[in-house]
Amino acid sequence: MLTDAVAGTALGSIGFHGPPDDEGFVEIGYDLSPSARGAGWATEAVRLLAGWAAAHPEVRTVCALTEPENLPSQRVLERAGFRFVVEREGLRIYEAGVAPGGVTGATDEERVNAGSRPRS
């Protein structure tokens, strides 16, 4: 659950769709209430969750899926350091690689290509 600690209000939710697979691939998802959108909450939450995942040695790639028409969510992912990889089955796939040592934003050589992976 995402909350505004100052106001004490719920803003939305964020989390993993499951544990990392054998190749270190993990998917995140998030949703904000309409009143919380556009204030940077989602971007910060995605950065924090991706950073938390990066601190775990079993994670090599963090991804998120969006519908092609969901431009605000795509901007959130881009601001959080994710890059568009491919569109498949009507969804856009974004990834943030995890470099050795747990730093997100790895080079292309350090990333797992989600375009070749089945959708979870």
XYZ file of C-alpha atoms in Angstrom:
120
model
C 0.000 0.000 0.000
C 1.243 3.481 -0.847
C 0.280 6.138 1.662
C 0.895 9.816 2.201
C 2.468 9.711 5.660
C 1.754 13.393 6.317
C -1.928 13.311 5.385
C -2.423 9.691 6.402
C -4.278 8.878 3.192
C -4.030 5.854 0.925
C -2.601 6.662 -2.519
C -2.542 3.259 -4.217
C -0.518 0.077 -4.264
C 2.693 -1.359 -5.678
C 4.300 -4.763 -5.533
C 5.740 -7.781 -7.299
C 3.686 -10.172 -9.424
C 5.719 -13.019 -7.931
C 9.253 -13.966 -6.912
C 12.164 -13.738 -9.357
C 12.367 -16.632 -11.801
C 15.453 -18.817 -12.272
C 17.033 -16.172 -14.534
C 16.501 -13.348 -12.027
C 13.550 -11.768 -13.845
C 10.856 -10.127 -11.663
C 7.786 -8.110 -12.659
C 6.303 -5.184 -10.733
C 2.875 -3.584 -10.931
C 1.357 -0.455 -9.452
C -1.836 1.581 -9.393
C -2.638 4.979 -7.919
C -5.955 6.529 -7.056
C -6.901 9.261 -9.552
C -6.411 11.986 -6.937
C -2.780 10.890 -6.352
C -1.737 10.829 -10.004
C 0.623 13.411 -11.465
C 2.384 14.255 -8.205
C 5.426 11.976 -8.524
C 4.227 9.323 -6.070
C 4.319 6.487 -8.606
C 7.753 7.418 -9.948
C 9.256 7.492 -6.476
C 7.560 4.236 -5.469
C 8.774 2.463 -8.639
C 12.318 3.727 -8.037
C 12.254 2.520 -4.443
C 10.828 -0.902 -5.274
C 13.273 -1.422 -8.167
C 16.130 -0.356 -5.884
C 14.977 -2.750 -3.196
C 14.854 -5.568 -5.757
C 18.320 -4.625 -7.034
C 19.741 -5.165 -3.560
C 18.856 -8.865 -3.821
C 21.457 -10.946 -5.667
C 18.843 -13.247 -7.195
C 17.340 -10.324 -9.188
C 18.908 -9.438 -12.552
C 16.037 -7.621 -14.285
C 12.972 -5.765 -13.059
C 10.172 -5.292 -15.599
C 6.743 -3.712 -15.841
C 4.027 -4.040 -18.481
C 1.732 -1.249 -19.688
C -1.029 -0.924 -22.223
C 0.098 1.080 -25.274
C -2.395 3.865 -24.561
C -1.282 4.291 -20.922
C 1.207 7.088 -21.598
C 1.305 8.356 -17.987
C 2.436 4.934 -16.747
C 5.061 4.750 -19.492
C 6.405 8.142 -18.409
C 6.539 6.924 -14.785
C 8.644 3.950 -15.837
C 10.965 6.055 -17.999
C 11.496 8.594 -15.197
C 12.231 5.702 -12.832
C 15.013 4.445 -15.121
C 13.146 1.757 -17.058
C 13.540 1.432 -20.817
C 11.045 0.245 -23.411
C 12.053 -3.186 -24.735
C 9.273 -4.563 -26.931
C 5.527 -4.634 -27.501
C 4.020 -8.106 -27.319
C 0.497 -9.471 -26.928
C -0.879 -5.938 -26.817
C 1.380 -4.773 -23.959
C 4.507 -2.627 -23.821
C 7.352 -4.183 -21.816
C 9.742 -1.949 -19.883
C 12.875 -3.131 -18.065
C 15.427 -1.876 -15.589
C 18.522 -4.039 -15.563
C 20.439 -4.704 -12.390
C 24.201 -4.349 -12.670
C 26.561 -6.427 -10.563
C 26.475 -4.952 -7.079
C 22.753 -4.183 -7.234
C 22.608 -0.939 -9.211
C 19.627 -0.511 -11.538
C 20.116 0.897 -15.016
C 22.616 -1.665 -16.289
C 23.961 -1.609 -19.809
C 22.273 -3.582 -22.578
C 24.867 -6.345 -22.192
C 23.930 -6.769 -18.528
C 20.177 -6.931 -19.157
C 18.003 -9.929 -19.849
C 15.984 -9.422 -23.035
C 12.309 -9.566 -22.065
C 11.378 -9.697 -25.737
C 12.355 -13.366 -25.815
C 10.602 -14.292 -22.581
C 7.047 -15.553 -22.182
C 4.740 -13.173 -20.405
C 4.170 -14.193 -16.781
